[in-house]
Amino acid sequence: MGLRGKKEISGELGMSSMTDIIFILLMFFMMISTLVHPSALNLALPGSPKTSVKPISKDRLDDIAVTASGAYLFNGKTTALSIIKTNIQKAKIRKPTYSVMVSPDAKAPVENVVAILDMTQQLNISAILAADAN
């Protein structure tokens, strides 16, 4: 009489292969993350080797201010962003080493300040961000 006992089916999974896969994925993502460069603003900080040899005086710079309400001022006059872009493009043609000073109000919208800095980066113009001491 061939009576066999019930075969128990195990519900366990082998975790060693799962840890191998996780380790390989971890290494893959770590190597790939070093190849990705975030698109961020490249700001030259004071004292860095990229700063110019001759100091830039304030009277040689055009001033782009951003008010607390988000309005743009170009050398003290309220101006649209497109007109500011046209003005600094013309100045860049006249003087290749053209720079501007961006002086936002302490309560100015960040989006407006970034719009100015992004525009200067696209036009390859040096922008000096004037921080408010207050």
PDB file of N, CA and C in Angstrom, residues 1-7:
ATOM      1  N   MET A   1       0.835  -1.151   0.000  1.00  0.00           N
ATOM      2  CA  MET A   1       0.000   0.000   0.000  1.00  0.00           C
ATOM      3  C   MET A   1       0.888   1.225   0.000  1.00  0.00           C
ATOM      4  N   GLY A   2       0.748   2.021  -0.964  1.00  0.00           N
ATOM      5  CA  GLY A   2       1.610   3.184  -1.117  1.00  0.00           C
ATOM      6  C   GLY A   2       0.971   4.457  -0.594  1.00  0.00           C
ATOM      7  N   LEU A   3       0.924   4.573   0.699  1.00  0.00           N
ATOM      8  CA  LEU A   3       0.373   5.803   1.271  1.00  0.00           C
ATOM      9  C   LEU A   3       1.505   6.816   1.427  1.00  0.00           C
ATOM     10  N   ARG A   4       1.247   7.920   0.946  1.00  0.00           N
ATOM     11  CA  ARG A   4       2.245   8.991   1.083  1.00  0.00           C
ATOM     12  C   ARG A   4       1.661  10.078   1.969  1.00  0.00           C
ATOM     13  N   GLY A   5       2.517  10.709   2.682  1.00  0.00           N
ATOM     14  CA  GLY A   5       2.074  11.829   3.496  1.00  0.00           C
ATOM     15  C   GLY A   5       1.885  13.080   2.640  1.00  0.00           C
ATOM     16  N   LYS A   6       1.156  14.028   3.171  1.00  0.00           N
ATOM     17  CA  LYS A   6       0.927  15.271   2.422  1.00  0.00           C
ATOM     18  C   LYS A   6       2.235  16.050   2.305  1.00  0.00           C
ATOM     19  N   LYS A   7       2.453  16.539   1.115  1.00  0.00           N
ATOM     20  CA  LYS A   7       3.637  17.373   0.914  1.00  0.00           C
ATOM     21  C   LYS A   7       3.288  18.805   1.321  1.00  0.00           C
TER      22      LYS A   7
END
